[in-house]
Short mmCIF file of C-alpha atoms in Angstrom, two decimals:
data_model
loop_
_atom_site.label_atom_id
_atom_site.label_comp_id
_atom_site.label_asym_id
_atom_site.label_seq_id
_atom_site.Cartn_x
_atom_site.Cartn_y
_atom_site.Cartn_z
CA UNK A 318 10.40 -10.36 11.56
CA UNK A 319 10.68 -6.77 10.41
CA UNK A 320 12.80 -4.62 12.69
CA UNK A 321 11.20 -1.19 12.55
CA UNK A 322 14.51 0.49 13.27
CA UNK A 323 17.45 1.45 11.14
CA UNK A 324 19.85 2.08 14.01
CA UNK A 325 22.73 -0.34 14.00
CA UNK A 326 22.74 -2.91 16.77
CA UNK A 327 25.84 -4.04 18.63
CA UNK A 328 25.88 -7.12 16.40
CA UNK A 329 26.19 -4.94 13.32
CA UNK A 330 29.31 -3.24 12.06
CA UNK A 331 28.58 0.14 10.44
CA UNK A 332 30.98 1.92 8.15
CA UNK A 333 30.34 5.15 6.31
CA UNK A 334 32.68 6.65 3.74
CA UNK A 335 32.27 10.07 2.19
CA UNK A 336 34.86 12.67 1.22
CA UNK A 337 37.23 12.03 -1.65
CA UNK A 338 35.43 8.75 -2.35
CA UNK A 339 32.00 7.77 -3.55
CA UNK A 340 29.31 7.91 -0.89
CA UNK A 341 29.10 4.40 0.56
CA UNK A 342 27.93 2.59 3.68
CA UNK A 343 28.43 -0.97 4.91
CA UNK A 344 26.30 -3.02 7.30
CA UNK A 345 27.15 -6.28 9.02
CA UNK A 346 30.14 -8.46 9.74
CA UNK A 347 32.92 -8.47 7.15
CA UNK A 348 33.28 -12.23 7.56
CA UNK A 349 29.79 -12.76 6.11
CA UNK A 350 29.05 -13.11 2.37
CA UNK A 351 29.23 -9.67 0.75
CA UNK A 352 26.29 -8.06 -1.03
CA UNK A 353 26.84 -4.93 -3.11
CA UNK A 354 23.57 -3.07 -3.75
CA UNK A 355 23.36 -1.26 -7.09
CA UNK A 356 20.63 1.38 -7.10
CA UNK A 357 18.23 2.34 -9.86
CA UNK A 358 18.10 5.32 -12.14
CA UNK A 359 20.17 6.44 -13.85
CA UNK A 360 20.17 9.55 -11.70
CA UNK A 361 18.89 8.10 -8.43
CA UNK A 362 20.67 6.95 -5.24
CA UNK A 363 20.71 4.12 -2.69
CA UNK A 364 18.88 5.94 0.14
CA UNK A 365 15.60 3.98 -0.05
CA UNK A 366 17.37 0.62 0.27
CA UNK A 367 19.99 1.96 2.69
CA UNK A 368 17.46 3.25 5.21
CA UNK A 369 14.71 0.67 4.92
CA UNK A 370 16.40 -2.64 4.18
CA UNK A 371 20.21 -2.81 4.37
CA UNK A 372 20.48 -3.30 8.14
CA UNK A 373 17.73 -5.94 8.21
CA UNK A 374 19.36 -7.83 5.35
CA UNK A 375 22.72 -7.70 7.17
CA UNK A 376 21.10 -9.18 10.25
CA UNK A 377 20.25 -12.15 8.04
CA UNK A 378 23.97 -12.94 7.85
CA UNK A 379 25.37 -10.73 5.10
CA UNK A 380 27.94 -7.96 4.73
CA UNK A 381 25.89 -5.36 2.86
CA UNK A 382 27.53 -2.49 0.99
CA UNK A 383 25.51 0.29 -0.60
CA UNK A 384 26.79 3.28 -2.53
CA UNK A 385 25.73 6.12 -4.81
CA UNK A 386 27.23 5.94 -8.28
CA UNK A 387 29.62 8.62 -9.45
CA UNK A 388 27.69 11.74 -10.45
CA UNK A 389 24.47 10.51 -8.78
CA UNK A 390 22.85 10.95 -5.39
CA UNK A 391 25.39 11.89 -2.73
CA UNK A 392 28.30 11.37 -5.15
CA UNK A 393 27.31 14.24 -7.44
CA UNK A 394 30.37 16.27 -6.40
CA UNK A 395 32.59 13.78 -8.24
CA UNK A 396 33.13 14.31 -11.96
CA UNK A 397 31.44 11.56 -13.94
CA UNK A 398 31.75 10.33 -17.52
CA UNK A 399 28.57 8.25 -17.16
CA UNK A 400 29.88 5.10 -18.78
CA UNK A 401 29.71 1.46 -17.72
CA UNK A 402 33.50 1.24 -17.75
CA UNK A 403 33.63 4.06 -15.20
CA UNK A 404 31.10 2.23 -13.01
CA UNK A 405 33.13 -0.97 -13.28
CA UNK A 406 36.29 0.87 -12.24
CA UNK A 407 34.51 2.43 -9.26
CA UNK A 408 33.10 -0.95 -8.26
CA UNK A 409 36.56 -2.50 -8.26
CA UNK A 410 37.78 0.37 -6.07
CA UNK A 411 34.83 -0.26 -3.77
CA UNK A 412 35.82 -3.92 -3.50
CA UNK A 413 39.32 -2.84 -2.45
CA UNK A 414 38.00 -0.23 -0.01
CA UNK A 415 35.88 -2.80 1.83
CA UNK A 416 38.37 -5.66 1.47
CA UNK A 417 36.19 -8.06 -0.50
CA UNK A 418 37.25 -10.38 -3.33
CA UNK A 419 33.81 -11.47 -4.53
CA UNK A 420 30.27 -10.27 -3.96
CA UNK A 421 26.62 -10.94 -4.61
CA UNK A 422 25.60 -8.14 -6.97
CA UNK A 423 22.08 -6.98 -6.14
CA UNK A 424 20.77 -4.71 -8.89
CA UNK A 425 17.55 -2.78 -8.49
CA UNK A 426 15.97 -1.49 -11.70
CA UNK A 427 18.77 0.10 -13.80
CA UNK A 428 21.19 -1.33 -11.24
CA UNK A 429 20.27 -4.76 -12.59
CA UNK A 430 21.79 -3.78 -15.92
CA UNK A 431 24.96 -2.71 -14.13
CA UNK A 432 25.08 -5.96 -12.13
CA UNK A 433 24.62 -8.15 -15.20
CA UNK A 434 27.24 -6.38 -17.32
CA UNK A 435 29.80 -6.24 -14.49
CA UNK A 436 29.31 -9.92 -13.67
CA UNK A 437 29.75 -10.89 -17.31
CA UNK A 438 33.00 -8.95 -17.54
CA UNK A 439 34.30 -9.94 -14.09
CA UNK A 440 32.87 -13.38 -13.24
CA UNK A 441 35.78 -13.96 -10.86
CA UNK A 442 34.48 -11.11 -8.69
CA UNK A 443 30.90 -12.34 -8.70
CA UNK A 444 29.20 -14.82 -6.37
CA UNK A 445 25.74 -14.31 -7.88
CA UNK A 446 23.52 -11.71 -9.52
CA UNK A 447 20.16 -10.78 -8.03
CA UNK A 448 17.85 -8.81 -10.32
CA UNK A 449 15.32 -6.79 -8.31
CA UNK A 450 12.60 -5.27 -10.46
CA UNK A 451 15.26 -4.91 -13.14
CA UNK A 452 14.63 -4.60 -16.89
CA UNK A 453 16.05 -7.14 -19.30
CA UNK A 454 15.03 -5.02 -22.30
CA UNK A 455 13.78 -1.47 -21.75
CA UNK A 456 12.18 -1.39 -25.19
CA UNK A 457 9.81 -4.15 -24.05
CA UNK A 458 9.13 -2.22 -20.85
CA UNK A 459 8.18 0.88 -22.83
CA UNK A 460 5.73 -1.16 -24.92
CA UNK A 461 4.22 -2.57 -21.74
CA UNK A 462 3.80 0.89 -20.22
CA UNK A 463 2.10 2.28 -23.33
CA UNK A 464 -0.23 -0.68 -23.76
CA UNK A 465 -1.30 -0.67 -20.10
CA UNK A 466 -1.80 3.09 -20.12
CA UNK A 467 -3.94 2.76 -23.24
CA UNK A 468 -6.18 0.34 -21.40
CA UNK A 469 -6.42 2.69 -18.41
CA UNK A 470 -7.12 5.81 -20.48
CA UNK A 471 -9.68 3.98 -22.60
CA UNK A 472 -11.54 2.76 -19.51
CA UNK A 473 -11.63 6.34 -18.20
CA UNK A 474 -12.61 7.86 -21.56
CA UNK A 475 -9.46 9.95 -21.24
CA UNK A 476 -9.11 11.24 -24.79
CA UNK A 477 -6.29 13.59 -23.83
CA UNK A 478 -4.25 10.76 -22.33
CA UNK A 479 -4.84 8.63 -25.44
CA UNK A 480 -3.79 11.56 -27.62
CA UNK A 481 -0.52 11.86 -25.68
CA UNK A 482 0.15 8.15 -26.16
CA UNK A 483 -0.58 8.42 -29.87
CA UNK A 484 2.04 11.16 -30.14
CA UNK A 485 4.44 9.12 -28.01
CA UNK A 486 4.20 6.16 -30.35
CA UNK A 487 5.34 8.35 -33.25
CA UNK A 488 8.60 9.21 -31.48
CA UNK A 489 11.97 7.48 -31.76
CA UNK A 490 11.61 4.68 -29.21
CA UNK A 491 15.32 4.80 -28.39
CA UNK A 492 15.33 8.53 -27.61
CA UNK A 493 15.66 9.89 -24.10
CA UNK A 494 12.51 11.97 -24.56
CA UNK A 495 10.55 8.82 -25.40
CA UNK A 496 11.80 6.92 -22.34
CA UNK A 497 11.18 9.89 -20.05
CA UNK A 498 7.64 10.23 -21.37
CA UNK A 499 6.96 6.53 -20.86
CA UNK A 500 8.14 6.69 -17.26
CA UNK A 501 6.03 9.83 -16.72
CA UNK A 502 2.89 7.95 -17.75
CA UNK A 503 3.94 4.98 -15.61
CA UNK A 504 4.25 7.20 -12.56
CA UNK A 505 1.03 9.06 -13.34
CA UNK A 506 -0.87 5.78 -13.39
CA UNK A 507 0.58 4.32 -10.19
CA UNK A 508 2.77 1.65 -11.75
CA UNK A 509 5.26 1.84 -8.87
CA UNK A 510 2.75 1.23 -6.08
CA UNK A 511 1.10 -2.08 -5.11
CA UNK A 512 -2.65 -2.19 -5.50
CA UNK A 513 -2.76 -3.58 -1.95
CA UNK A 514 0.04 -2.47 0.37
CA UNK A 515 0.89 -5.12 3.01
CA UNK A 516 0.91 -3.98 6.65
CA UNK A 517 4.65 -4.57 6.94
CA UNK A 518 5.27 -2.30 3.94
CA UNK A 519 2.93 0.39 5.30
CA UNK A 520 5.12 0.67 8.39
CA UNK A 521 8.26 0.91 6.27
CA UNK A 522 6.80 3.58 4.00
CA UNK A 523 6.14 5.82 7.02
CA UNK A 524 9.93 6.25 7.16
CA UNK A 525 9.73 8.34 4.00
CA UNK A 526 7.94 11.00 6.07
CA UNK A 527 10.12 10.81 9.18
CA UNK A 528 13.67 9.78 8.26
CA UNK A 529 15.89 12.75 7.42
CA UNK A 530 17.91 10.87 4.77
CA UNK A 531 14.80 9.71 2.94
CA UNK A 532 13.18 13.12 3.18
CA UNK A 533 16.27 14.68 1.64
CA UNK A 534 17.21 12.12 -1.02
CA UNK A 535 14.44 9.60 -1.73
CA UNK A 536 12.70 11.77 -4.32
CA UNK A 537 15.86 13.29 -5.80
CA UNK A 538 16.62 12.45 -9.43
CA UNK A 539 19.30 14.08 -11.55
CA UNK A 540 19.00 14.61 -15.30
CA UNK A 541 22.75 14.54 -15.99
CA UNK A 542 23.06 10.77 -15.43
CA UNK A 543 20.29 9.62 -17.79
CA UNK A 544 21.53 12.07 -20.41
CA UNK A 545 25.08 10.78 -20.02
CA UNK A 546 24.24 7.07 -20.09
CA UNK A 547 21.92 7.58 -23.05
CA UNK A 548 24.60 9.50 -24.96
CA UNK A 549 27.49 7.17 -24.09
CA UNK A 550 25.85 3.77 -23.69
CA UNK A 551 22.48 4.01 -25.50
CA UNK A 552 21.07 2.31 -22.40
CA UNK A 553 17.42 2.60 -23.46
CA UNK A 554 18.04 0.09 -26.26
CA UNK A 555 20.06 -2.49 -24.28
CA UNK A 556 18.75 -6.05 -24.28
CA UNK A 557 20.41 -8.25 -21.64
CA UNK A 558 19.04 -11.60 -22.80
CA UNK A 559 22.33 -12.80 -24.30
CA UNK A 560 24.31 -11.42 -21.35
CA UNK A 561 22.16 -13.33 -18.86
CA UNK A 562 22.47 -16.49 -20.95
CA UNK A 563 26.24 -15.99 -20.88
CA UNK A 564 26.24 -15.79 -17.08
CA UNK A 565 24.15 -18.93 -16.78
CA UNK A 566 26.56 -20.76 -19.09
CA UNK A 567 29.47 -19.57 -16.93
CA UNK A 568 27.70 -21.08 -13.89
CA UNK A 569 27.16 -17.65 -12.30
CA UNK A 570 23.83 -17.96 -10.46
CA UNK A 571 21.27 -15.36 -11.55
CA UNK A 572 18.11 -14.78 -9.52
CA UNK A 573 15.09 -12.55 -10.01
CA UNK A 574 12.68 -10.87 -7.58
CA UNK A 575 9.71 -9.05 -9.11
CA UNK A 576 6.29 -7.74 -8.07
CA UNK A 577 3.04 -8.55 -9.83
CA UNK A 578 1.91 -4.95 -9.36
CA UNK A 579 5.02 -3.55 -11.04
CA UNK A 580 3.52 -1.93 -14.13
CA UNK A 581 6.89 -1.82 -15.88
CA UNK A 582 6.77 -5.53 -16.68
CA UNK A 583 4.10 -7.70 -18.22
CA UNK A 584 3.57 -11.29 -17.12
CA UNK A 585 4.92 -12.28 -20.54
CA UNK A 586 8.21 -10.51 -19.80
CA UNK A 587 8.49 -12.26 -16.44
CA UNK A 588 7.74 -15.64 -18.02
CA UNK A 589 10.51 -15.08 -20.57
CA UNK A 590 12.95 -14.20 -17.78
CA UNK A 591 11.88 -17.27 -15.82
CA UNK A 592 12.82 -19.44 -18.81
CA UNK A 593 16.28 -17.89 -18.77
CA UNK A 594 16.84 -18.23 -15.02
CA UNK A 595 14.84 -21.37 -14.22
CA UNK A 596 11.65 -21.49 -12.19
CA UNK A 597 13.50 -21.99 -8.88
CA UNK A 598 15.52 -18.82 -9.45
CA UNK A 599 12.66 -16.36 -9.89
CA UNK A 600 9.99 -15.20 -7.46
CA UNK A 601 6.97 -13.14 -8.55
CA UNK A 602 5.30 -11.62 -5.49
CA UNK A 603 1.67 -10.68 -4.96
CA UNK A 604 0.95 -7.22 -3.46
CA UNK A 605 4.34 -6.00 -4.61
CA UNK A 606 5.51 -3.42 -7.11
CA UNK A 607 8.88 -1.94 -8.11
CA UNK A 608 10.38 -1.60 -4.61
CA UNK A 609 10.34 -5.33 -3.92
CA UNK A 610 12.61 -4.96 -0.88
CA UNK A 611 10.02 -2.70 0.77
CA UNK A 612 6.72 -4.11 -0.48
CA UNK A 613 7.59 -7.68 0.55
CA UNK A 614 10.63 -7.22 2.76
CA UNK A 615 10.45 -10.40 4.82
CA UNK A 616 9.92 -12.58 1.74
CA UNK A 617 12.67 -10.64 -0.04
CA UNK A 618 15.23 -11.28 2.72
CA UNK A 619 14.19 -14.91 3.13
CA UNK A 620 14.66 -15.50 -0.59
CA UNK A 621 18.18 -14.05 -0.53
CA UNK A 622 19.08 -16.20 2.48
CA UNK A 623 17.75 -19.33 0.82
CA UNK A 624 19.46 -18.66 -2.51
CA UNK A 625 22.92 -17.39 -1.68
CA UNK A 626 23.83 -17.84 1.98
#
């Protein structure tokens, strides 16, 4: 089912906007249900989803809009305050730009926080929220990272690694230095990569070595955005449990797509989220890590079609 091509077919409408506005691209027919993809970070961009998945998802019957947040990715030329209110204002402008009234908010990683908070504030603009490898509480994620790394370092008799973790645990857990260190250890220990990469995903990952957009932007992270969101929003200490409960009470559907090889989340965290969303609204994929839309793309797209089309 995977179309190993990102070129837009004659059945797909393609719109790219970049100049005075945020960098944004749309895929698909405007008459289809709209999906707005909110990328991870802070400090990243939408290139990995844009190149590998957006067109294929649009072919499933959606109008897919992706963009780089103000001050991030290909929108770095725009002055940014790095606040949620600024993101919400930009999102409303994006709705107007693409002529949509309501959308499915698809939030990957940090983008899941954005999706949840926007939907809670603007339920009238929200069809559903889809959390893709997104944290509910980063403090719990940090604990998971440290505990798993301890197990790994202990099994390897890595005294230096254990020493680093011991120092890390003495730090302020809400500080930016603490979160950055946790994510460093997560990356060092392969938390973002499936233990077994499916054949479909292997083909997609080859794009990261051949596609010019991915080569240029996929590994680009800015420090200004995490600094700004930490300073202005204390994002490392946010817990979305009550916000998600609020959405459920407002009858806004909330769905979750996570990978069992994603080292950022323990099975206990996923079980707690499943209780919030309901068992039918959460899928936990084998052979899948943080980039759910790449690692299990066909299952990812089929789930979206079943849930919200």
